[in-house]
């Protein structure tokens, strides 16, 4: 590649990879050697050391290429819209739902609901009533206040009604389906055989409200299936068709809204915090709703929202100190959208440190991803990856300035996270974090080489790299060390048990991402995604390729469901839920919002206002 050396201005010099090939330096001249290193490091073609510039221009040992024969570096642009959330807007967010007044009210409402659970569990006569109460508490997002109480209730329900086949005979379709869904969701072993004797029954169902609720719960239950559970696969197909045909005939507004909501996306795939806000509004309109439960849900939502606001403001202050929005303007400025991912990951108030840490990780990923994806030359990216692999701060001298800013910023941030863990727990986790970042950047580099060489990977080649480049393995590595629900030793000892969970979560996230973002990325000439690789390899149409990717997502969820079913410890259960939540957020961000992290940020803004900024009124 030819070099450029802009003689028109004494303060303009070329990119490092170009100058190196065309400037010949007397190696014995130490001053010129040091000077050349500084010249190499300037990607923006600006040199601030005037004395150094004069030595370069006047040195008899430099040969300058004729600028008339040189082509400048052309860098790609993703044309990302600017952030909708400037620093001042974020810092102005505030909530009144803090302090002793609201905390005391919350405790009072919790006591009332706990008594309600206790009474239901004591009499245990109305199975449907207790299952509906547990379901409501979970969908309203307040279950975590009653985790032990709910566990006791479900133990009783499981042992009395669902543990063995001889106990199923007294249950109708709705109780079988609702119980199956809730028990599997909460980690109980329950087999699909509970539905074996109702296959004929569901084929003759009418369209009464009772029938619709039973079919709706069976539909929702089917998404908790494992691989090769054919009864549940058939149930999913049949109930989908049944509910679609029933929509126009359902007289109850609440049941109708539940049905259309489920057909848009099943409950098992939904982001918990988004579902909570939607369900509070739906529950309020339900005939026979419990005002105490509703008031607790509303107050808890607003109080947790106040915690989220402080987390976001903390992340915003950190983001401002990096100056990346100004210095690395080619990359996405998405601190708020990044924070939304962390709410989806773990919304409960006790996970403040996790959300604050992951917001930084997400922001760094955006910067590094856009460096590889749209801005860096292949030569620069090769060097950048090498520096990351070495994790040597002194090696950045050979990088252009924008990469120095990028590397030094995230190097300091990751080291700081490791330092905090070391001082808080005595565990040195930096080698694990460093390895995860190295793996991610190596995957980015493979994709960059594909782009620059116009290589079309096979579908398998693509997925093998893409499951790393989607960054879920990296995020879950950070996640596992910051959850604070176990010792670092348990995390390290559990790594073999969670590797499949990480893989399935990563692939769900990648495929959902590709379905939502590939049209924009293809338009700017990006590396082919899953849809394009499958089309090229099989000759499928785009419609057929997209259908294939969607079918893969269902199968991956089934694999993930099975892996999570065997988790026993608190840490592993929490980790499994976080892993599933990445897939849920990806389907929300890239299917519901189309591309809510890149271009369609106005759609994301509405959810930010709903979940983070605006409290529920009348509380």
Coordinates of C-alpha atoms in Angstrom, one line a residue:
X1 CA 0.0 0.0 0.0
X2 CA 1.4 3.4 -0.9
X3 CA 2.1 6.0 1.8
X4 CA 1.2 9.6 2.1
X5 CA 3.2 12.4 3.6
X6 CA 1.4 15.7 3.4
X7 CA 3.9 18.3 2.5
X8 CA 1.3 21.0 2.1
X9 CA 1.1 21.4 5.9
X10 CA 4.1 21.1 8.3
X11 CA 1.7 19.6 10.9
X12 CA 0.2 16.8 8.8
X13 CA 1.8 13.3 8.6
X14 CA 0.5 9.9 7.6
X15 CA -1.0 6.9 9.4
X16 CA 1.6 4.7 11.1
X17 CA 1.3 1.7 8.8
X18 CA 1.9 3.9 5.7
X19 CA 4.7 6.0 7.0
X20 CA 6.6 2.9 8.2
X21 CA 6.8 1.5 4.6
X22 CA 8.1 4.6 2.9
X23 CA 10.4 6.5 5.4
X24 CA 13.9 5.2 5.8
X25 CA 15.6 6.2 9.0
X26 CA 19.3 6.1 9.9
X27 CA 19.1 3.6 12.8
X28 CA 22.0 5.3 14.5
X29 CA 20.2 8.5 14.8
X30 CA 18.4 8.0 18.2
X31 CA 16.6 11.3 18.1
X32 CA 15.1 10.5 14.7
X33 CA 14.1 7.0 15.9
X34 CA 12.1 8.5 18.9
X35 CA 10.7 11.1 16.6
X36 CA 9.5 8.4 14.1
X37 CA 7.7 6.5 16.8
X38 CA 5.7 9.6 17.5
X39 CA 4.9 10.1 13.9
X40 CA 3.7 6.5 13.6
X41 CA 1.2 7.0 16.4
X42 CA -1.0 9.6 14.7
X43 CA -4.2 8.3 13.1
X44 CA -5.7 11.7 12.7
X45 CA -2.7 13.0 10.8
X46 CA -1.9 15.7 13.5
X47 CA 1.5 16.1 15.0
X48 CA 1.9 18.3 18.0
X49 CA 5.7 18.0 18.5
X50 CA 6.9 20.7 16.0
X51 CA 10.5 20.1 16.8
X52 CA 10.1 16.5 15.9
X53 CA 8.3 17.4 12.7
X54 CA 11.2 19.6 11.6
X55 CA 13.7 16.8 12.2
X56 CA 11.6 14.5 10.1
X57 CA 11.2 16.9 7.3
X58 CA 14.9 17.9 7.3
X59 CA 16.5 14.6 7.8
X60 CA 18.7 13.4 4.8
X61 CA 17.8 9.9 5.7
X62 CA 14.1 10.2 5.0
X63 CA 12.8 9.6 1.5
X64 CA 9.4 11.1 0.8
X65 CA 6.9 9.4 -1.6
X66 CA 5.3 11.6 -4.3
X67 CA 2.0 12.5 -2.8
X68 CA 0.4 12.7 -6.3
X69 CA 0.6 8.9 -6.5
X70 CA -0.9 8.1 -3.1
X71 CA -4.4 7.3 -2.1
X72 CA -5.6 8.3 1.3
X73 CA -7.1 5.8 3.8
X74 CA -10.8 5.6 3.5
X75 CA -12.5 4.6 6.7
X76 CA -16.0 3.2 6.9
X77 CA -18.7 4.7 8.9
X78 CA -21.8 3.1 10.4
X79 CA -23.6 6.5 10.4
X80 CA -24.9 5.9 13.9
X81 CA -27.2 8.7 15.1
X82 CA -26.0 10.7 18.1
X83 CA -27.1 9.8 21.6
X84 CA -30.5 11.1 22.8
X85 CA -29.1 11.2 26.3
X86 CA -26.6 13.9 26.9
X87 CA -24.9 14.0 30.3
X88 CA -27.1 16.8 31.7
X89 CA -30.3 15.0 30.8
X90 CA -29.2 11.8 32.6
X91 CA -28.1 13.7 35.7
X92 CA -31.4 15.5 35.9
X93 CA -33.3 12.3 36.4
X94 CA -34.7 12.0 39.9
X95 CA -37.2 10.2 42.1
X96 CA -39.1 10.9 45.3
X97 CA -39.5 7.2 46.1
X98 CA -36.6 6.9 48.5
X99 CA -36.2 7.3 52.3
X100 CA -37.9 5.8 55.4
X101 CA -41.5 6.9 54.5
X102 CA -41.7 4.7 51.4
X103 CA -39.5 1.9 53.0
X104 CA -41.9 1.6 55.9
X105 CA -44.9 1.5 53.6
X106 CA -43.2 -1.2 51.5
X107 CA -42.6 -3.4 54.6
X108 CA -46.2 -3.0 55.6
X109 CA -47.5 -4.1 52.2
X110 CA -45.0 -7.0 52.2
X111 CA -46.3 -8.3 55.5
X112 CA -49.9 -8.2 54.2
X113 CA -48.9 -10.2 51.1
X114 CA -46.8 -12.6 53.1
X115 CA -49.9 -13.4 55.3
X116 CA -51.9 -13.9 52.1
X117 CA -49.3 -16.5 50.9
X118 CA -49.3 -18.2 54.3
X119 CA -53.1 -18.6 54.4
X120 CA -53.2 -20.0 50.9
X121 CA -50.5 -22.4 51.7
X122 CA -52.1 -23.5 54.9
X123 CA -55.5 -24.4 53.5
X124 CA -54.0 -25.6 50.2
X125 CA -57.6 -26.4 49.0
X126 CA -57.8 -24.2 45.9
X127 CA -54.8 -25.2 43.8
X128 CA -55.7 -22.8 41.0
X129 CA -55.8 -19.9 43.5
X130 CA -52.4 -20.5 44.9
X131 CA -50.8 -21.1 41.5
X132 CA -52.3 -17.9 40.2
X133 CA -51.0 -16.0 43.2
X134 CA -47.5 -17.2 42.6
X135 CA -47.8 -16.5 38.9
X136 CA -49.0 -12.9 39.7
X137 CA -46.1 -12.2 42.1
X138 CA -43.6 -13.4 39.6
X139 CA -45.0 -11.5 36.7
X140 CA -45.4 -8.3 38.8
X141 CA -41.7 -8.5 39.6
X142 CA -42.1 -8.7 43.4
X143 CA -41.5 -12.4 43.9
X144 CA -38.0 -11.8 45.3
X145 CA -39.5 -10.4 48.5
X146 CA -41.1 -13.7 49.1
X147 CA -38.5 -16.2 47.7
X148 CA -38.6 -18.5 50.7
X149 CA -42.4 -18.3 51.1
X150 CA -42.9 -19.1 47.4
X151 CA -40.4 -22.0 47.7
X152 CA -42.4 -23.5 50.6
X153 CA -45.7 -23.2 48.7
X154 CA -44.3 -24.8 45.5
X155 CA -42.8 -27.6 47.6
X156 CA -46.3 -28.4 48.9
X157 CA -47.9 -28.1 45.5
X158 CA -45.3 -30.2 43.8
X159 CA -45.5 -33.0 46.4
X160 CA -49.2 -33.1 46.6
X161 CA -50.2 -32.7 42.9
X162 CA -47.3 -33.0 40.4
X163 CA -44.6 -35.3 41.7
X164 CA -45.8 -38.5 40.3
X165 CA -48.2 -39.6 37.5
X166 CA -50.8 -41.0 39.9
X167 CA -51.4 -37.5 41.2
X168 CA -52.2 -36.0 37.8
X169 CA -55.7 -37.6 37.4
X170 CA -57.5 -34.9 39.3
X171 CA -56.0 -32.0 37.3
X172 CA -57.7 -30.4 34.3
X173 CA -55.8 -29.0 31.3
X174 CA -55.4 -25.5 32.8
X175 CA -54.0 -26.9 36.1
X176 CA -51.6 -29.2 34.4
X177 CA -50.3 -26.5 32.1
X178 CA -50.1 -23.7 34.7
X179 CA -48.5 -26.0 37.2
X180 CA -46.1 -27.4 34.7
X181 CA -45.0 -23.9 33.6
X182 CA -44.5 -22.5 37.1
X183 CA -42.8 -25.6 38.4
X184 CA -40.3 -25.9 35.5
X185 CA -39.7 -22.1 35.7
X186 CA -38.7 -22.6 39.4
X187 CA -36.5 -25.6 38.8
X188 CA -38.7 -28.5 39.7
X189 CA -38.4 -31.8 37.8
X190 CA -41.7 -32.4 36.0
X191 CA -42.1 -34.4 32.8
X192 CA -43.9 -33.7 29.6
X193 CA -45.8 -36.9 30.2
X194 CA -48.3 -35.0 32.3
X195 CA -49.8 -34.0 28.9
X196 CA -49.8 -37.4 27.4
X197 CA -53.5 -38.2 28.1
X198 CA -54.9 -34.8 27.0
X199 CA -53.7 -34.9 23.4
X200 CA -57.1 -36.0 22.2
X201 CA -58.9 -33.6 24.6
X202 CA -57.2 -30.5 23.3
X203 CA -58.3 -31.3 19.8
X204 CA -61.9 -31.0 20.6
X205 CA -61.7 -27.9 22.8
X206 CA -64.2 -25.1 22.2
X207 CA -63.6 -21.4 22.6
X208 CA -64.9 -20.7 26.1
X209 CA -62.8 -18.5 28.5
X210 CA -61.8 -21.6 30.5
X211 CA -60.7 -23.4 27.3
X212 CA -58.7 -20.3 26.2
X213 CA -56.9 -20.0 29.5
X214 CA -56.0 -23.7 29.5
X215 CA -54.7 -23.4 25.9
X216 CA -52.9 -20.2 26.7
X217 CA -51.1 -21.8 29.7
X218 CA -50.3 -24.9 27.6
X219 CA -48.9 -22.5 24.9
X220 CA -46.7 -20.8 27.5
X221 CA -45.7 -24.1 29.1
X222 CA -44.5 -25.4 25.7
X223 CA -41.7 -22.8 25.6
X224 CA -40.2 -24.5 28.7
X225 CA -39.5 -27.6 26.7
X226 CA -36.3 -29.6 26.4
X227 CA -34.9 -31.1 23.3
X228 CA -36.9 -34.1 21.9
X229 CA -40.0 -33.4 24.0
X230 CA -42.3 -34.0 21.1
X231 CA -45.6 -33.6 23.1
X232 CA -44.6 -30.1 23.9
X233 CA -43.5 -29.4 20.3
X234 CA -46.9 -30.5 19.1
X235 CA -48.6 -28.5 21.8
X236 CA -46.8 -25.3 20.8
X237 CA -47.8 -25.7 17.2
X238 CA -51.4 -26.6 18.0
X239 CA -52.0 -23.9 20.7
X240 CA -50.5 -21.2 18.5
X241 CA -53.0 -22.0 15.8
X242 CA -55.8 -22.3 18.3
X243 CA -55.1 -19.0 20.0
X244 CA -54.7 -17.1 16.7
X245 CA -58.1 -18.3 15.6
X246 CA -59.6 -17.5 19.0
X247 CA -58.5 -13.9 19.3
X248 CA -61.5 -12.4 17.7
X249 CA -63.9 -14.4 19.8
X250 CA -62.6 -13.8 23.4
X251 CA -65.1 -11.7 25.3
X252 CA -62.9 -11.1 28.4
X253 CA -60.6 -8.0 27.8
X254 CA -58.0 -9.3 30.2
X255 CA -57.8 -12.8 28.6
X256 CA -57.8 -11.2 25.2
X257 CA -54.8 -9.0 26.1
X258 CA -52.9 -11.9 27.6
X259 CA -53.5 -13.9 24.5
X260 CA -52.3 -11.3 22.0
X261 CA -49.4 -10.5 24.2
X262 CA -48.3 -14.1 24.4
X263 CA -48.6 -14.6 20.6
X264 CA -46.3 -11.6 20.1
X265 CA -43.7 -13.3 22.3
X266 CA -44.0 -16.1 24.9
X267 CA -43.6 -15.2 28.5
X268 CA -40.5 -17.3 28.9
X269 CA -38.6 -15.2 26.3
X270 CA -39.7 -11.8 27.7
X271 CA -37.5 -9.3 29.6
X272 CA -38.6 -9.4 33.2
X273 CA -38.6 -5.6 33.8
X274 CA -40.5 -4.9 30.6
X275 CA -43.0 -7.6 31.4
X276 CA -43.5 -6.2 34.9
X277 CA -44.5 -2.8 33.7
X278 CA -46.9 -4.3 31.1
X279 CA -48.4 -6.7 33.6
X280 CA -49.0 -4.1 36.3
X281 CA -51.2 -2.2 33.8
X282 CA -53.0 -5.4 32.7
X283 CA -53.4 -6.7 36.2
X284 CA -55.0 -3.4 37.3
X285 CA -57.8 -3.9 34.8
X286 CA -58.4 -7.6 35.7
X287 CA -61.7 -8.5 37.3
X288 CA -61.0 -9.6 40.9
X289 CA -57.5 -8.3 41.1
X290 CA -56.0 -7.9 44.6
X291 CA -55.5 -4.2 45.5
X292 CA -52.8 -5.0 48.1
X293 CA -50.8 -7.0 45.6
X294 CA -51.2 -4.2 43.1
X295 CA -50.2 -1.5 45.5
X296 CA -47.1 -3.4 46.5
X297 CA -46.1 -4.0 42.8
X298 CA -46.5 -0.3 42.0
X299 CA -44.6 0.9 45.0
X300 CA -41.8 -1.6 44.5
X301 CA -41.5 -0.7 40.8
X302 CA -41.0 3.0 41.7
X303 CA -38.5 2.3 44.5
X304 CA -36.5 0.0 42.4
X305 CA -36.6 2.5 39.6
X306 CA -35.0 5.1 42.0
X307 CA -32.1 2.6 42.5
X308 CA -31.8 2.2 38.8
X309 CA -31.6 6.0 38.3
X310 CA -28.7 6.3 40.6
X311 CA -26.9 3.4 38.8
X312 CA -27.4 5.1 35.5
X313 CA -26.1 8.5 36.7
X314 CA -23.1 6.7 38.2
X315 CA -22.4 5.1 34.8
X316 CA -22.9 8.4 33.0
X317 CA -20.3 10.1 35.2
X318 CA -17.8 7.4 34.4
X319 CA -18.6 7.6 30.7
X320 CA -18.0 11.3 30.8
X321 CA -14.5 10.9 32.3
X322 CA -13.5 8.6 29.4
X323 CA -14.1 11.3 26.8
X324 CA -14.8 8.5 24.3
X325 CA -17.9 10.2 23.0
X326 CA -15.6 13.0 21.8
X327 CA -12.3 11.4 21.1
X328 CA -13.7 8.2 19.5
X329 CA -16.7 9.8 17.7
X330 CA -16.9 7.0 15.1
X331 CA -18.3 4.7 17.8
X332 CA -21.7 4.4 19.4
X333 CA -22.4 6.7 22.3
X334 CA -25.0 4.4 24.0
X335 CA -24.5 4.6 27.8
X336 CA -28.2 4.5 28.4
X337 CA -28.9 1.7 26.0
X338 CA -26.0 -0.2 27.6
X339 CA -27.6 0.3 31.0
X340 CA -30.9 -1.1 29.7
X341 CA -29.1 -4.4 29.0
X342 CA -28.0 -4.5 32.7
X343 CA -31.6 -4.0 33.9
X344 CA -32.6 -6.9 31.7
X345 CA -29.8 -8.9 33.2
X346 CA -30.5 -8.3 36.9
X347 CA -33.1 -5.7 37.9
X348 CA -33.2 -6.4 41.6
X349 CA -31.9 -3.7 43.9
X350 CA -29.2 -5.8 45.5
X351 CA -27.4 -6.1 42.1
X352 CA -26.3 -2.5 41.9
X353 CA -22.6 -3.3 41.7
X354 CA -23.3 -5.8 38.9
X355 CA -25.3 -3.3 36.9
X356 CA -22.7 -0.5 37.3
X357 CA -19.9 -2.8 36.3
X358 CA -21.7 -4.4 33.3
X359 CA -22.7 -0.9 32.0
X360 CA -19.0 -0.1 31.8
X361 CA -18.2 -3.4 30.1
X362 CA -21.0 -2.9 27.6
X363 CA -19.7 0.6 26.8
X364 CA -16.2 -0.7 26.3
X365 CA -17.5 -3.5 24.0
X366 CA -19.3 -0.9 21.9
X367 CA -16.1 1.1 21.4
X368 CA -13.9 -1.9 20.7
X369 CA -16.6 -3.5 18.4
X370 CA -16.9 -0.3 16.3
X371 CA -13.1 0.0 16.1
X372 CA -12.9 -3.5 14.5
X373 CA -16.2 -3.2 12.6
X374 CA -16.1 0.2 11.0
X375 CA -13.0 2.3 11.7
X376 CA -9.7 0.4 12.0
X377 CA -7.6 -0.7 9.1
X378 CA -6.6 -4.3 9.0
X379 CA -3.0 -3.5 9.8
X380 CA -4.1 -1.4 12.8
X381 CA -6.4 -4.1 14.0
X382 CA -3.6 -6.8 13.8
X383 CA -1.4 -4.6 16.1
X384 CA -4.3 -3.7 18.4
X385 CA -5.1 -7.4 18.9
X386 CA -1.5 -8.2 19.6
X387 CA -1.3 -5.4 22.2
X388 CA -4.5 -6.7 23.9
X389 CA -3.1 -10.3 23.9
X390 CA 0.1 -9.0 25.6
X391 CA -1.8 -6.8 28.0
X392 CA 1.3 -4.6 28.1
X393 CA 0.7 -0.9 28.5
X394 CA 4.1 -0.1 27.0
X395 CA 3.2 -1.9 23.8
X396 CA 0.7 0.8 22.8
X397 CA 3.4 3.1 21.5
X398 CA 3.1 1.4 18.2
X399 CA -0.6 2.1 18.0
X400 CA -2.3 5.1 16.4
X401 CA -3.6 7.7 18.8
X402 CA -7.3 6.7 18.7
X403 CA -6.3 3.1 19.6
X404 CA -4.1 4.4 22.4
X405 CA -7.1 6.2 23.8
X406 CA -9.3 3.1 23.3
X407 CA -6.9 0.6 24.8
X408 CA -5.7 2.7 27.7
X409 CA -9.3 3.6 28.7
X410 CA -10.5 0.0 28.8
X411 CA -7.1 -1.3 30.2
X412 CA -7.5 1.0 33.2
X413 CA -11.2 0.2 33.6
X414 CA -10.7 -3.6 33.6
X415 CA -7.7 -3.4 35.9
X416 CA -9.8 -1.3 38.2
X417 CA -12.5 -3.9 38.3
X418 CA -10.0 -6.6 39.1
X419 CA -8.5 -4.4 41.8
X420 CA -11.9 -3.9 43.4
X421 CA -12.5 -7.6 43.5
X422 CA -9.0 -8.2 44.9
X423 CA -9.4 -5.7 47.7
X424 CA -13.0 -6.8 48.5
X425 CA -12.6 -10.6 48.3
X426 CA -8.9 -11.3 48.1
X427 CA -9.4 -13.0 44.7
X428 CA -7.2 -12.1 41.7
X429 CA -9.5 -12.4 38.7
X430 CA -7.5 -10.3 36.2
X431 CA -6.2 -13.3 34.2
X432 CA -9.7 -14.5 33.6
X433 CA -10.9 -11.1 32.5
X434 CA -7.8 -10.6 30.3
X435 CA -8.3 -13.9 28.6
X436 CA -12.0 -13.2 27.9
X437 CA -11.1 -9.8 26.3
X438 CA -8.3 -11.5 24.3
X439 CA -10.7 -14.1 23.0
X440 CA -13.3 -11.5 22.0
X441 CA -10.8 -9.3 20.1
X442 CA -9.3 -12.3 18.3
X443 CA -12.8 -13.2 17.1
X444 CA -13.3 -9.6 16.0
X445 CA -10.1 -9.8 14.1
X446 CA -11.2 -13.0 12.3
X447 CA -14.3 -11.2 11.1
X448 CA -12.3 -8.2 10.1
X449 CA -10.1 -10.5 7.9
X450 CA -13.2 -12.0 6.4
X451 CA -14.4 -8.5 5.4
X452 CA -11.1 -7.3 4.0
X453 CA -10.5 -10.5 2.0
X454 CA -14.1 -10.8 0.9
X455 CA -14.3 -14.3 2.4
X456 CA -17.7 -15.9 2.7
X457 CA -17.6 -18.3 5.7
X458 CA -19.7 -21.4 5.9
X459 CA -22.6 -21.3 8.3
X460 CA -20.7 -23.4 10.9
X461 CA -17.5 -21.3 10.5
X462 CA -19.6 -18.2 11.0
X463 CA -21.3 -19.4 14.2
X464 CA -18.1 -20.8 15.7
X465 CA -16.6 -17.3 15.6
X466 CA -19.9 -15.4 16.1
X467 CA -20.7 -17.0 19.4
X468 CA -17.6 -15.4 20.8
X469 CA -17.8 -12.1 18.9
X470 CA -21.3 -11.4 20.2
X471 CA -19.5 -10.8 23.5
X472 CA -21.8 -12.9 25.7
X473 CA -18.9 -15.1 26.9
X474 CA -17.0 -12.0 27.9
X475 CA -20.0 -10.4 29.6
X476 CA -20.9 -13.6 31.5
X477 CA -17.3 -13.8 32.7
X478 CA -17.6 -10.4 34.2
X479 CA -21.0 -11.3 35.4
X480 CA -20.0 -14.4 37.3
X481 CA -17.3 -12.6 39.3
X482 CA -19.4 -9.6 40.3
X483 CA -22.7 -11.2 41.3
X484 CA -21.5 -11.5 44.9
X485 CA -23.6 -14.6 45.6
X486 CA -20.7 -17.0 46.2
X487 CA -16.9 -17.1 46.5
X488 CA -14.6 -16.7 43.6
X489 CA -13.4 -20.2 44.2
X490 CA -16.9 -21.5 43.5
X491 CA -17.1 -19.5 40.3
X492 CA -13.8 -21.0 39.1
X493 CA -14.7 -24.5 40.1
X494 CA -18.1 -24.2 38.2
X495 CA -16.6 -23.1 34.9
X496 CA -16.9 -26.5 33.3
X497 CA -20.6 -26.8 34.4
X498 CA -21.6 -23.5 32.8
X499 CA -19.7 -23.7 29.4
X500 CA -22.8 -25.0 27.5
X501 CA -25.0 -22.4 29.2
X502 CA -22.7 -19.7 28.0
X503 CA -22.6 -21.2 24.5
X504 CA -26.4 -21.5 24.1
X505 CA -27.0 -18.0 25.5
X506 CA -24.3 -16.6 23.1
X507 CA -25.9 -18.2 20.1
X508 CA -29.4 -17.1 20.9
X509 CA -28.1 -13.6 21.3
X510 CA -26.1 -13.7 18.1
X511 CA -28.9 -15.1 16.0
X512 CA -31.5 -12.6 17.4
X513 CA -29.0 -9.8 16.7
X514 CA -28.5 -11.0 13.2
X515 CA -32.2 -11.1 12.5
X516 CA -32.5 -7.5 13.6
X517 CA -29.3 -5.8 12.4
X518 CA -28.1 -7.6 9.3
X519 CA -30.1 -5.5 6.8
X520 CA -28.3 -2.3 8.1
X521 CA -24.9 -4.0 8.3
X522 CA -25.3 -5.5 4.8
X523 CA -26.2 -2.1 3.4
X524 CA -22.8 -0.7 4.5
X525 CA -20.9 -3.8 3.2
X526 CA -20.3 -5.6 6.4
X527 CA -19.2 -9.2 7.0
X528 CA -22.0 -11.6 6.1
X529 CA -24.2 -12.6 9.0
X530 CA -26.1 -15.9 9.8
X531 CA -28.8 -15.3 7.2
X532 CA -26.5 -14.5 4.4
X533 CA -24.1 -17.4 5.2
X534 CA -27.0 -19.8 5.2
X535 CA -28.4 -18.4 1.9
X536 CA -24.9 -18.7 0.2
X537 CA -24.3 -22.2 1.5
X538 CA -27.7 -23.7 0.8
X539 CA -29.2 -21.6 -1.9
X540 CA -32.1 -20.7 0.3
X541 CA -34.1 -17.5 -0.1
X542 CA -33.9 -14.8 2.5
X543 CA -37.3 -15.8 3.8
X544 CA -36.3 -19.4 4.1
X545 CA -33.0 -18.5 5.8
X546 CA -34.7 -16.3 8.4
X547 CA -37.2 -19.1 9.1
X548 CA -34.2 -21.5 9.6
X549 CA -32.6 -19.1 12.0
X550 CA -35.8 -18.7 14.0
X551 CA -36.1 -22.5 14.3
X552 CA -32.5 -22.6 15.6
X553 CA -33.4 -20.1 18.2
X554 CA -36.2 -22.3 19.5
X555 CA -33.9 -25.4 19.6
X556 CA -31.2 -23.4 21.4
X557 CA -33.7 -22.3 24.0
X558 CA -34.6 -26.0 24.5
X559 CA -30.9 -26.8 25.1
X560 CA -30.6 -23.9 27.5
X561 CA -33.7 -24.9 29.4
X562 CA -32.3 -28.4 29.8
X563 CA -28.9 -27.2 31.0
X564 CA -30.5 -24.9 33.5
X565 CA -32.8 -27.6 34.9
X566 CA -29.9 -29.4 36.4
X567 CA -28.5 -26.4 38.3
X568 CA -28.6 -26.7 42.1
X569 CA -26.5 -24.0 43.9
X570 CA -27.7 -20.4 44.3
X571 CA -24.8 -19.2 42.2
X572 CA -25.5 -21.5 39.3
X573 CA -29.2 -20.7 39.3
X574 CA -28.5 -17.0 39.3
X575 CA -25.9 -17.4 36.6
X576 CA -28.3 -19.5 34.5
X577 CA -30.9 -16.8 34.8
X578 CA -28.5 -14.1 33.8
X579 CA -27.4 -16.1 30.8
X580 CA -31.0 -16.6 29.7
X581 CA -31.6 -12.9 30.2
X582 CA -29.0 -12.0 27.6
X583 CA -31.0 -14.0 25.1
X584 CA -34.2 -12.4 26.2
X585 CA -32.8 -8.9 25.9
X586 CA -31.4 -9.6 22.5
X587 CA -34.8 -10.8 21.2
X588 CA -36.4 -7.7 22.7
X589 CA -33.7 -5.2 21.4
X590 CA -33.3 -6.6 17.9
X591 CA -36.8 -8.0 17.2
X592 CA -39.2 -5.9 19.2
X593 CA -37.2 -2.7 18.8
X594 CA -35.7 -3.8 15.4
X595 CA -32.2 -2.3 16.2
X596 CA -32.7 -0.5 19.4
X597 CA -29.0 -0.3 20.2
X598 CA -27.7 1.0 16.9
X599 CA -30.0 3.0 14.7
X600 CA -33.6 2.8 16.1
X601 CA -32.7 4.5 19.4
X602 CA -35.9 6.5 19.4
X603 CA -37.8 3.3 20.0
X604 CA -35.5 2.4 22.8
X605 CA -36.0 5.9 24.3
X606 CA -39.7 5.2 25.0
X607 CA -38.8 2.2 27.1
X608 CA -36.1 4.1 28.9
X609 CA -38.7 6.7 29.9
X610 CA -41.1 4.0 30.9
X611 CA -38.7 1.8 32.9
X612 CA -36.1 4.2 34.2
X613 CA -37.4 7.8 34.2
X614 CA -41.1 8.0 34.7
X615 CA -42.6 6.5 37.9
X616 CA -46.0 4.8 38.0
X617 CA -48.5 7.4 39.0
X618 CA -51.0 7.3 41.9
X619 CA -48.7 5.4 44.3

